[in-house]
Amino acid sequence: MSTTTNSPAHPLHPDAILDALDPEQREVALALTGPVCVLAGAGTGKTRAITHRIAYGVRTATFKPTSVLAVTFTARAAGEMRTRLRELGVVGVQARTFHAAALRQLGYFWPRVVGGAPPRILEHKASVVAEAARRVGVSVDRVAVRDLSSEVEWAKVSLVTAEDYVKAALVDDRPAPSGYDHQTVARLITAYEDVKTERGVIDFEDVLLMLADMLHSHRQVADEVRSQYRHFVVDEYQDVSPLQQFLLDQWLGDRKELCVVGDPSQTIYSFTGATPHYLLDFTRTYSDAQVVRLVRDYRSTPQVVHLANQVLRRGRVPGALELVAQRPAGPPASFTTYDDDDAEATGIAARAGRLVASGVRPSEIAVLYRTNAQSAAFESALADAGISYLVRGGERFFQRKEVRDAIVLLRGAARSADPDEPMPEQVRDVLTSAGWTEQPPAARGAARERWEAMQALVGLADDVAAAAPEDAPATMAALVAELEERASAQHAPTVEGVTLASLHAAKGLEWDAVFLAGVSEGLMPISLAETDEAVAEERRLLYVGVTRAREHLELSFARSRNPGGRATRKRTRFLDGLWPDDPADRRGRGRAVRGQARQQLTGEHDVALFDALREWRLSVARETDKPAFTVMGDATLAAIAELKPTSVAQLARVNGVGPAKIDRYGQTILAIVAEHAG
């Protein structure tokens, strides 16, 4: 289970490590033992805090670097953590995603525990899900296979078996995908596991599950892992699933050397099985935990930070941190209403062009939207404006043929490189032979994308050379090693173009300028968000989008879909009172859910009844060991306390009360209402 790394930078003195931190970050770095919970708001330097904590612990000999396992959720974040540790002179720390760490350990122990080589990992579930559907007699198309694959994944990361699926889905008020009933999905989950077994393959969730079971069932394996890894760091802890927590528990054993970092306000993956429960309840799990709050926002201007805080404050988000801007003032956030989607795309492309003309690099501009289907209009508008762009979530950088070919050429050139010639010049010579030119081609499309990919390699060569100490200039071999490490982590260099991305794909990223497009009801929140919990997550998603911006932030929506169409769209309720020249009180807006007209509310409710309903909710939360807001949100309880329904039909018209909640709580709620009415 050993590892190799590139040569480190010169190790820093422990005091120098601390001197680079603000008071709260320093508190994190000094909290080297025992359970530690870092609540870190967007842009507050959480990666700096935890990497400096690791470096300080190593430099003070509190722990050995090889005894630290730092896990996060994306290969990019893990790669960034390794890079920062290397810059701090620390090597040997394992910084990996949950899956990468688990796969490494599973591959190491499998021959000893099971025998032979581990099973082949299934890259995509689609073919197996389609076969499972055929076996249970279900007709599926491509969209249904995708939705069913996601549901199979949710069940596995939630530690829900086929036998328990129906009950678990009802408890979570989770609709069955693609119109199928829960019983059918349960049978499909069983068939899916059978097909996998017959084909001799495992999926990515099995990697975590099998390793966790191996550690749980084989004491010798657990002892060996626990003797190596004594200190654990978990980033983005608000996104941990029950399966990942189960594996983490096996890694830990009965120890408490755990530092978790997260932000409940950035919980946006509940639909995949992620839950903030473990973060919010960390101090209940570890009563002696040290809690540190990072609220100094170094990323965004006060104007952006103010809007972000307001989005959360108006939604009463549990555990929300109030950010404090540290940057100088910038331009105000702008709000634009367009006639139709085409006008919005064209307008954003024009504004992006003006930013580029003013000196903002295209790679520092992003257009973010709720659904991937929205990207096409922006791709067309940017192309028409002659502005380069890349769609995040498309073909991975290191999988592109021109990139793979270029790395082969660079690897060959490294073997015979002239040590006296500057490395960036050698790289340019090599890539020129592969078709790279100093100036971009006039053509758009594939030719421009190939040039931009190779230009990114040139830019990386310049960055590596600039970071090298004067007495040890960067070499071709060092660049190739950097590329190989980045390729293994899918940590792509910067491609010069405007980024188009969904709000989910933008998590963890930041740009100088951000356009939040399509902030209208039906898209934000998405029309599928029918419960209070789902709507609350949509609000958090908007917050994530706002906090991606460093300086320039523009929010927009279109009143109609097509030119000349009816102007029926309304901007999102999440910006009530924040959108200029718009009434602050929009509580009267109703919406149709499941075909029923929702009641209009005034906001005036029976306080005593509301308190009684909250007491009832708290008792349910304690009995089920769930956060109170997942039972029923405050907005729903307030609506019940105002409308005072006397029948199931009236209760069903309250926003946030669906069939599952009526089945579970309906009669109890009606009894509480009746008691107060009497």
XYZ file of C-alpha atoms in Angstrom:
678
model
C 0.000 0.000 0.000
C 2.985 2.271 -0.550
C 2.894 5.292 -2.826
C 5.306 7.455 -4.805
C 5.222 11.215 -5.186
C 7.098 13.969 -6.902
C 9.869 15.806 -5.090
C 8.516 18.274 -2.492
C 9.116 21.955 -2.193
C 11.355 23.074 0.657
C 9.602 22.178 3.952
C 8.265 25.168 5.852
C 8.901 25.913 9.501
C 5.780 25.238 11.611
C 5.471 28.939 12.495
C 5.516 29.852 8.803
C 2.641 27.426 8.207
C 0.551 29.144 10.872
C 1.527 32.664 9.797
C -0.278 32.132 6.468
C -3.650 31.648 8.188
C -6.337 33.876 9.656
C -7.347 33.319 13.326
C -10.090 30.779 12.592
C -8.016 28.883 10.029
C -5.167 28.831 12.546
C -7.573 27.357 15.093
C -8.233 24.539 12.617
C -4.502 23.969 12.064
C -3.869 23.783 15.795
C -6.712 21.306 16.397
C -4.587 18.225 15.688
C -6.157 15.638 17.975
C -9.584 14.359 18.796
C -12.778 14.871 16.760
C -12.811 18.212 14.935
C -15.718 19.717 12.979
C -14.975 22.609 10.639
C -18.072 24.459 9.424
C -16.696 26.299 6.415
C -18.755 28.719 4.348
C -18.219 29.232 0.631
C -14.938 30.958 -0.193
C -13.601 30.851 3.371
C -10.387 28.960 2.590
C -11.315 25.495 3.865
C -8.783 23.717 1.633
C -6.069 26.073 2.866
C -7.098 25.415 6.473
C -7.092 21.613 6.267
C -3.925 21.309 4.148
C -2.098 23.631 6.542
C -3.483 21.564 9.428
C -1.989 18.421 7.887
C 1.307 20.175 7.125
C 1.510 21.621 10.639
C 0.786 18.216 12.153
C 3.563 16.652 10.082
C 6.103 19.413 10.750
C 5.461 19.242 14.521
C 5.726 15.412 14.418
C 2.198 15.084 15.795
C 1.583 12.505 13.105
C 3.489 10.879 10.266
C 2.403 11.853 6.739
C 1.815 8.209 5.782
C -0.622 7.867 8.686
C -3.003 10.479 7.222
C -5.864 9.623 4.863
C -7.714 12.651 3.465
C -10.825 11.853 1.439
C -13.002 14.093 -0.671
C -15.604 13.706 -3.399
C -13.923 14.669 -6.659
C -10.618 13.719 -8.229
C -10.059 17.408 -8.920
C -10.373 18.317 -5.223
C -8.085 15.452 -4.220
C -5.523 16.554 -6.812
C -5.658 20.138 -5.568
C -5.116 18.940 -2.005
C -2.047 16.910 -3.031
C -0.646 19.877 -4.955
C -1.026 22.210 -1.988
C 0.563 19.704 0.383
C 3.492 19.295 -1.987
C 3.907 23.083 -2.085
C 4.029 23.019 1.724
C 6.805 20.417 1.568
C 4.654 17.463 2.672
C 4.744 14.114 0.843
C 3.317 10.735 1.741
C -0.196 11.895 2.697
C -2.922 9.979 0.902
C -5.429 12.479 -0.532
C -8.009 10.591 -2.578
C -11.691 10.305 -3.341
C -13.654 7.758 -1.331
C -13.766 5.452 -4.344
C -10.079 5.788 -5.211
C -9.014 5.067 -1.621
C -11.406 2.116 -1.350
C -10.406 0.664 -4.722
C -6.733 0.814 -3.783
C -7.323 -1.015 -0.502
C -9.747 -3.540 -1.992
C -7.252 -4.425 -4.734
C -4.518 -4.850 -2.121
C -6.454 -7.152 0.204
C -8.664 -9.070 -2.250
C -6.033 -11.707 -3.246
C -5.370 -12.437 0.435
C -8.985 -12.526 1.658
C -10.895 -13.826 -1.371
C -8.198 -15.086 -3.715
C -7.372 -14.189 -7.296
C -7.902 -10.796 -8.885
C -10.808 -8.520 -7.936
C -13.829 -8.577 -10.271
C -13.953 -6.171 -13.192
C -15.616 -2.857 -12.346
C -18.700 -1.932 -14.339
C -18.069 1.490 -15.877
C -21.736 2.140 -16.657
C -24.875 0.514 -15.250
C -27.027 0.973 -18.369
C -26.537 -2.445 -20.010
C -27.034 -4.329 -16.742
C -30.109 -2.274 -15.793
C -31.606 -2.844 -19.251
C -31.106 -6.596 -18.911
C -32.572 -6.535 -15.388
C -35.615 -4.657 -16.730
C -36.090 -7.289 -19.442
C -36.014 -10.051 -16.837
C -38.737 -8.466 -14.722
C -40.850 -7.763 -17.795
C -40.455 -3.993 -17.877
C -40.239 -2.077 -21.146
C -37.598 0.664 -20.978
C -36.130 3.335 -23.217
C -32.850 5.208 -22.836
C -34.310 7.796 -20.436
C -35.943 5.125 -18.264
C -32.661 3.174 -18.090
C -30.882 6.328 -16.951
C -33.479 7.060 -14.259
C -33.565 3.457 -13.052
C -29.762 3.375 -12.913
C -29.823 6.440 -10.686
C -32.408 4.803 -8.436
C -30.329 1.626 -8.124
C -27.369 3.805 -7.160
C -29.437 5.735 -4.588
C -30.552 2.487 -2.964
C -26.996 1.170 -2.723
C -25.401 4.322 -1.287
C -28.331 4.586 1.147
C -27.695 0.966 2.289
C -31.215 0.046 1.185
C -31.687 -3.546 0.003
C -34.311 -4.673 -2.493
C -36.336 -6.094 0.424
C -36.348 -2.728 2.199
C -36.647 -0.475 -0.861
C -40.437 0.018 -0.851
C -40.536 0.972 2.823
C -37.462 3.234 2.561
C -38.833 5.044 -0.483
C -42.124 5.744 1.273
C -40.386 6.959 4.441
C -38.279 9.382 2.362
C -41.319 10.416 0.300
C -39.303 9.385 -2.754
C -41.314 8.925 -5.967
C -40.505 5.875 -8.068
C -38.592 6.808 -11.257
C -40.044 7.033 -14.762
C -43.577 6.236 -13.659
C -42.850 2.722 -12.363
C -44.227 1.590 -9.007
C -41.936 0.911 -6.051
C -42.548 -2.851 -6.113
C -41.332 -3.017 -9.713
C -38.185 -1.058 -8.849
C -37.520 -3.425 -5.922
C -37.753 -6.447 -8.235
C -35.466 -4.713 -10.726
C -32.853 -4.091 -8.010
C -32.818 -7.829 -7.257
C -32.475 -8.674 -10.958
C -29.692 -6.079 -11.331
C -27.616 -7.789 -8.632
C -28.250 -11.193 -10.280
C -27.067 -9.960 -13.690
C -23.922 -8.478 -12.168
C -23.113 -11.743 -10.417
C -23.603 -13.745 -13.621
C -21.332 -11.393 -15.560
C -18.695 -11.415 -12.831
C -18.637 -7.638 -12.438
C -19.109 -5.170 -9.594
C -20.190 -1.529 -9.675
C -18.558 1.471 -8.011
C -20.839 1.241 -4.972
C -19.780 -2.391 -4.488
C -16.173 -1.216 -4.131
C -17.073 0.755 -0.996
C -19.498 -1.880 0.281
C -17.114 -4.813 -0.197
C -14.188 -3.039 1.422
C -16.339 -1.937 4.370
C -17.620 -5.498 4.791
C -14.060 -6.851 4.524
C -12.887 -4.505 7.276
C -15.959 -5.305 9.383
C -15.611 -9.084 8.996
C -11.836 -9.632 8.976
C -10.113 -8.285 12.061
C -6.627 -8.798 10.638
C -7.419 -6.639 7.596
C -9.006 -3.940 9.763
C -6.021 -3.930 12.120
C -3.601 -3.540 9.212
C -5.491 -0.610 7.698
C -6.002 1.059 11.075
C -2.333 0.647 11.985
C -1.366 2.543 8.824
C -4.072 5.222 8.788
C -4.439 6.873 12.188
C -5.690 10.337 11.221
C -8.622 10.991 8.900
C -9.804 14.142 7.154
C -13.118 14.221 5.261
C -13.862 17.186 3.002
C -17.388 18.130 1.848
C -18.790 16.148 4.771
C -22.286 17.475 4.103
C -22.338 15.214 1.016
C -21.502 11.939 2.786
C -23.883 9.039 2.090
C -24.762 6.276 4.567
C -22.501 3.907 2.607
C -19.538 6.274 2.775
C -20.156 6.859 6.491
C -20.249 3.090 7.033
C -16.852 2.737 5.346
C -15.486 5.683 7.343
C -16.665 3.996 10.549
C -14.738 0.852 9.590
C -11.605 2.859 8.863
C -11.869 4.574 12.235
C -12.770 1.642 14.438
C -13.192 2.943 17.973
C -10.852 5.913 17.441
C -11.762 9.601 17.273
C -8.923 11.035 15.163
C -11.306 12.538 12.635
C -11.518 16.035 11.163
C -14.580 16.757 9.036
C -15.141 19.857 6.916
C -18.448 20.897 5.430
C -21.183 23.457 4.909
C -24.844 22.463 5.370
C -25.816 25.373 3.108
C -24.090 23.621 0.206
C -25.984 20.331 0.491
C -27.188 19.868 -3.095
C -26.911 16.125 -3.719
C -29.668 14.672 -1.532
C -31.221 13.038 -4.595
C -28.092 10.841 -4.887
C -28.227 9.686 -1.259
C -26.022 12.401 0.264
C -27.179 13.740 3.607
C -26.076 16.603 5.890
C -27.294 14.537 8.859
C -23.785 13.379 9.820
C -22.404 16.923 9.716
C -25.304 18.511 11.591
C -25.219 15.767 14.240
C -21.427 15.555 14.564
C -21.407 17.061 18.049
C -24.071 14.560 19.133
C -21.937 11.696 17.818
C -18.806 13.160 19.391
C -19.772 15.158 22.460
C -16.131 16.235 22.948
C -15.755 17.541 19.378
C -14.042 20.858 18.762
C -16.098 23.024 16.387
C -14.535 25.811 14.319
C -16.539 28.140 12.056
C -14.927 29.709 8.991
C -16.999 32.700 7.855
C -14.449 35.114 6.361
C -15.179 35.027 2.632
C -12.033 35.724 0.616
C -13.542 34.794 -2.739
C -16.347 37.235 -3.397
C -16.990 40.959 -3.176
C -19.302 42.324 -0.451
C -22.036 42.727 -3.086
C -21.945 39.014 -3.967
C -21.649 37.938 -0.330
C -24.626 40.110 0.687
C -26.844 38.514 -1.948
C -25.708 35.018 -0.935
C -26.484 35.707 2.718
C -29.904 37.091 1.813
C -30.807 34.024 -0.272
C -30.194 31.799 2.762
C -31.643 34.138 5.376
C -34.974 34.386 3.581
C -35.151 30.591 3.395
C -34.251 30.035 7.053
C -31.719 27.370 6.055
C -30.759 25.185 9.067
C -27.134 25.610 10.124
C -26.513 28.440 7.629
C -23.322 30.422 8.179
C -23.381 34.222 7.834
C -20.464 35.050 5.537
C -18.336 38.145 6.123
C -16.763 39.583 2.958
C -13.017 40.296 3.061
C -12.550 41.705 -0.437
C -12.930 45.342 -1.501
C -16.261 46.467 -2.893
C -17.085 45.557 -6.481
C -19.902 46.149 -8.960
C -23.447 45.448 -7.794
C -25.086 42.214 -8.856
C -27.259 42.822 -11.898
C -30.735 41.438 -12.611
C -32.067 41.225 -16.165
C -35.405 40.107 -17.577
C -35.407 38.999 -21.237
C -38.321 38.451 -23.602
C -37.399 34.856 -24.515
C -34.694 32.201 -24.196
C -32.922 33.192 -27.420
C -32.759 36.820 -26.295
C -31.332 35.712 -22.941
C -28.604 33.617 -24.594
C -27.722 36.391 -27.025
C -27.699 39.006 -24.272
C -25.431 36.926 -22.033
C -23.036 36.243 -24.926
C -22.851 39.994 -25.617
C -22.185 40.773 -21.959
C -19.517 38.068 -21.819
C -17.913 39.607 -24.895
C -17.773 42.994 -23.204
C -16.120 41.449 -20.159
C -13.484 39.811 -22.359
C -12.899 43.130 -24.127
C -12.391 44.769 -20.717
C -9.634 42.305 -19.845
C -11.432 39.395 -18.161
C -10.097 36.067 -19.450
C -12.732 33.811 -21.041
C -11.709 31.010 -18.657
C -12.724 33.313 -15.779
C -16.321 33.554 -17.040
C -19.070 30.991 -16.497
C -22.687 30.627 -17.552
C -24.535 28.432 -15.050
C -27.992 26.920 -15.475
C -30.267 24.379 -13.786
C -30.532 21.688 -16.477
C -28.074 20.482 -19.102
C -30.705 20.965 -21.810
C -30.294 24.741 -21.395
C -26.686 24.701 -22.674
C -27.502 24.459 -26.391
C -28.785 28.041 -26.665
C -25.671 29.421 -24.970
C -23.332 27.302 -27.108
C -24.963 28.721 -30.238
C -24.957 32.329 -28.987
C -21.296 32.225 -27.903
C -20.238 30.619 -31.184
C -22.090 33.298 -33.141
C -20.303 35.938 -31.051
C -16.921 34.346 -31.776
C -16.298 33.521 -28.109
C -14.602 30.239 -27.213
C -16.389 28.038 -24.713
C -16.271 24.605 -23.144
C -19.146 22.562 -21.744
C -18.263 21.127 -18.368
C -19.297 17.503 -18.168
C -18.356 16.767 -21.782
C -15.390 14.649 -22.890
C -12.715 14.583 -20.211
C -9.566 16.532 -21.020
C -7.125 13.643 -20.644
C -9.318 11.341 -22.749
C -9.078 13.584 -25.822
C -7.016 12.033 -28.591
C -4.911 15.132 -29.204
C -4.059 15.340 -25.499
C -3.104 11.665 -25.275
C -0.966 11.964 -28.423
C 0.717 15.118 -27.096
C 1.603 13.447 -23.789
C 3.183 10.528 -25.668
C 5.341 12.993 -27.634
C 6.304 14.895 -24.468
C 7.187 11.669 -22.680
C 9.464 10.680 -25.563
C 11.062 14.125 -25.664
C 11.766 13.996 -21.925
C 14.156 11.081 -22.448
C 16.485 13.139 -24.646
C 15.769 16.646 -23.404
C 18.533 19.246 -23.445
C 19.018 20.320 -19.794
C 20.281 23.731 -20.903
C 17.168 24.631 -22.926
C 14.226 26.092 -20.961
C 11.458 23.527 -20.540
C 8.610 25.747 -21.877
C 10.523 26.266 -25.150
C 11.045 22.510 -25.510
C 7.334 21.937 -24.976
C 6.446 24.467 -27.664
C 8.846 22.781 -30.112
C 7.305 19.362 -29.439
C 3.705 20.550 -29.725
C 4.446 22.522 -32.900
C 5.235 19.184 -34.538
C 1.767 18.018 -33.422
C -0.005 20.975 -35.043
C 0.055 23.624 -32.317
C 0.596 27.225 -33.391
C 1.323 30.410 -31.463
C -1.932 31.969 -32.687
C -5.333 30.243 -32.561
C -6.899 29.103 -35.840
C -9.598 31.258 -37.389
C -11.900 28.250 -37.687
C -14.401 27.424 -34.946
C -15.493 23.990 -33.806
C -13.225 20.951 -33.588
C -10.097 22.710 -34.936
C -10.357 25.437 -32.311
C -11.062 22.894 -29.538
C -7.920 20.907 -30.500
C -5.817 24.066 -30.415
C -7.248 25.111 -27.049
C -6.438 21.689 -25.562
C -2.798 21.910 -26.659
C -2.631 25.552 -25.598
C -3.681 24.391 -22.120
C -0.617 22.089 -22.085
C 1.579 25.028 -23.071
C 0.085 27.110 -20.261
C 0.664 24.303 -17.757
C 4.321 24.094 -18.844
C 4.684 27.816 -18.156
C 3.048 27.408 -14.720
C 5.282 24.473 -13.738
C 8.379 26.399 -14.834
C 7.323 29.499 -12.902
C 6.719 27.484 -9.710
C 10.153 25.817 -9.763
C 12.927 27.277 -7.563
C 15.676 29.229 -9.345
C 18.356 26.753 -8.302
C 16.389 23.787 -9.694
C 14.628 24.765 -12.956
C 11.710 22.631 -14.090
C 12.488 19.807 -16.516
C 10.541 17.960 -19.169
C 10.522 14.948 -16.846
C 8.928 17.066 -14.112
C 6.230 18.261 -16.528
C 5.490 14.713 -17.682
C 5.239 13.579 -14.041
C 2.841 16.447 -13.332
C 0.721 15.497 -16.350
C 0.616 11.842 -15.338
C -0.468 12.726 -11.807
C -3.112 15.108 -13.120
C -4.349 12.485 -15.588
C -4.751 9.909 -12.816
C -6.736 12.472 -10.816
C -8.562 13.944 -13.852
C -7.205 17.338 -12.754
C -7.226 19.091 -16.103
C -5.275 22.288 -16.792
C -7.215 25.418 -17.651
C -8.695 25.577 -21.150
C -9.192 29.160 -22.328
C -12.911 29.541 -22.959
C -16.171 30.523 -21.260
C -17.415 27.662 -19.072
C -20.945 26.375 -19.586
C -22.073 24.216 -16.681
C -25.048 23.090 -14.676
C -25.259 24.421 -11.139
C -24.492 20.953 -9.792
C -21.374 20.645 -11.971
C -20.182 24.079 -10.799
C -19.892 22.977 -7.153
C -16.349 23.538 -5.902
C -15.397 25.914 -8.731
C -15.178 29.712 -8.983
C -14.856 32.399 -11.646
C -14.355 36.156 -11.815
C -17.694 36.526 -13.596
C -20.784 34.337 -13.316
C -24.039 34.500 -15.256
C -26.878 32.679 -13.493
C -29.349 32.035 -16.289
C -32.959 30.890 -16.229
C -33.758 31.849 -12.625
C -37.488 31.385 -13.139
C -40.156 29.285 -11.479
C -40.104 25.791 -12.971
C -36.337 25.907 -13.358
C -35.374 27.459 -10.006
C -36.852 25.680 -8.163
C -37.193 22.906 -10.728
C -40.791 21.844 -11.299
C -39.994 18.368 -9.937
C -39.313 19.833 -6.474
C -42.673 19.142 -4.852
C -41.780 18.843 -1.164
C -40.482 21.424 1.283
C -37.217 19.513 1.505
C -36.775 19.478 -2.276
C -37.532 23.206 -2.554
C -35.075 23.943 0.261
C -32.382 22.075 -1.658
C -33.143 24.160 -4.753
C -32.589 27.300 -2.662
C -29.226 25.936 -1.546
C -28.410 25.243 -5.186
C -29.017 28.896 -6.040
C -26.772 29.854 -3.106
C -24.010 27.652 -4.530
C -24.406 29.381 -7.883
C -24.226 32.872 -6.372
C -21.099 32.032 -4.365
C -19.205 30.849 -7.461
C -18.727 34.510 -8.475
C -15.722 36.502 -7.318
C -16.645 39.938 -8.687
C -19.197 40.066 -11.515
C -22.584 38.426 -10.969
C -25.565 38.650 -13.301
C -28.887 36.879 -12.778
C -31.460 36.606 -15.534
C -34.558 34.831 -16.784
C -36.768 34.916 -19.860
C -40.506 35.602 -19.740
C -41.244 33.133 -22.547
C -39.548 30.135 -24.105
C -39.794 31.108 -27.765
C -39.691 34.479 -29.570
C -43.197 35.868 -29.759
C -44.469 33.378 -27.183
C -46.710 34.166 -24.239
C -44.855 35.862 -21.385
C -46.027 33.447 -18.677
C -42.802 32.822 -16.770
C -42.102 34.448 -13.423
C -38.733 34.844 -11.797
C -37.867 32.561 -8.893
C -39.481 33.035 -5.486
C -35.979 32.704 -3.979
C -35.295 36.297 -5.024
C -38.451 37.739 -3.466
C -37.567 41.182 -2.183
C -34.112 41.015 -3.779
C -34.992 41.511 -7.450
C -35.037 45.273 -8.180
C -38.363 46.961 -8.862
C -40.244 43.878 -7.737
C -42.688 43.680 -4.815
C -41.068 42.144 -1.750
C -44.196 40.333 -0.686
C -44.919 37.549 -3.180
C -46.467 35.140 -0.699
C -49.715 35.080 -2.630
C -48.173 33.240 -5.558
C -49.768 29.811 -5.826
C -48.528 26.825 -7.807
C -50.029 23.601 -9.017
C -48.630 20.423 -7.526
C -49.748 16.972 -8.580
C -52.647 18.567 -10.438
C -54.112 20.244 -7.335
C -54.494 23.982 -6.855
C -52.598 25.062 -3.754
C -54.232 27.362 -1.221
C -53.402 31.074 -1.214
C -51.726 32.180 2.044
C -51.605 35.482 3.873
C -48.717 34.579 6.183
C -50.879 35.051 9.306
C -51.147 31.760 11.208
C -52.373 30.467 14.578
C -49.228 30.711 16.713
C -50.425 28.227 19.358
C -51.321 25.660 16.696
C -48.000 26.236 14.951
C -46.140 25.595 18.225
C -48.149 22.424 18.828
C -47.326 21.166 15.355
C -43.623 21.878 15.937
C -43.761 19.912 19.214
C -45.339 16.993 17.362
C -42.675 17.204 14.631
C -39.886 17.183 17.222
C -41.261 14.016 18.842
C -41.431 12.286 15.429
C -37.876 13.362 14.646
C -36.619 11.906 17.933
C -38.479 8.631 17.415
C -37.166 8.192 13.848
C -33.700 9.683 14.550
C -34.089 12.118 11.642
C -33.537 15.895 11.463
C -36.799 17.666 12.301
C -36.978 19.595 9.031
C -37.060 16.298 7.058
C -40.332 15.343 8.785
C -42.051 18.551 7.662
C -40.759 22.046 7.018
C -41.649 25.176 8.976
C -43.371 26.683 5.944
C -45.657 23.648 5.707
C -46.480 23.732 9.420
C -47.222 27.471 9.189
C -49.546 26.850 6.240
C -51.407 24.163 8.204
C -51.660 26.521 11.185
C -53.172 29.176 8.920
C -55.534 27.029 6.834
C -56.574 24.672 9.701
C -57.682 21.800 7.421
C -60.527 19.616 8.692
C -60.258 16.829 6.106
C -57.639 14.852 4.214
C -58.686 16.601 1.004
C -58.042 20.036 2.542
C -54.735 18.859 4.029
C -53.628 17.581 0.605
C -53.910 21.111 -0.781
C -51.198 22.369 1.593
C -47.869 22.830 -0.180
C -45.372 20.231 1.075
C -47.949 17.624 2.124
C -47.846 14.766 -0.375
C -49.561 11.345 -0.397
C -46.777 9.653 1.585
C -46.935 12.232 4.377
C -50.704 12.067 4.448
C -50.489 8.281 4.864
C -47.978 8.610 7.702
C -49.082 11.749 9.526
C -52.441 12.867 8.101
C -54.801 11.680 10.856
C -52.441 12.855 13.611
C -52.165 16.338 12.100
C -55.925 16.618 11.646
C -56.387 15.562 15.283
C -53.977 18.292 16.476
C -55.829 20.881 14.374
C -59.207 19.699 15.693
C -57.984 19.840 19.302
C -56.930 23.469 18.901
C -60.128 24.367 17.060
C -62.135 22.945 19.970
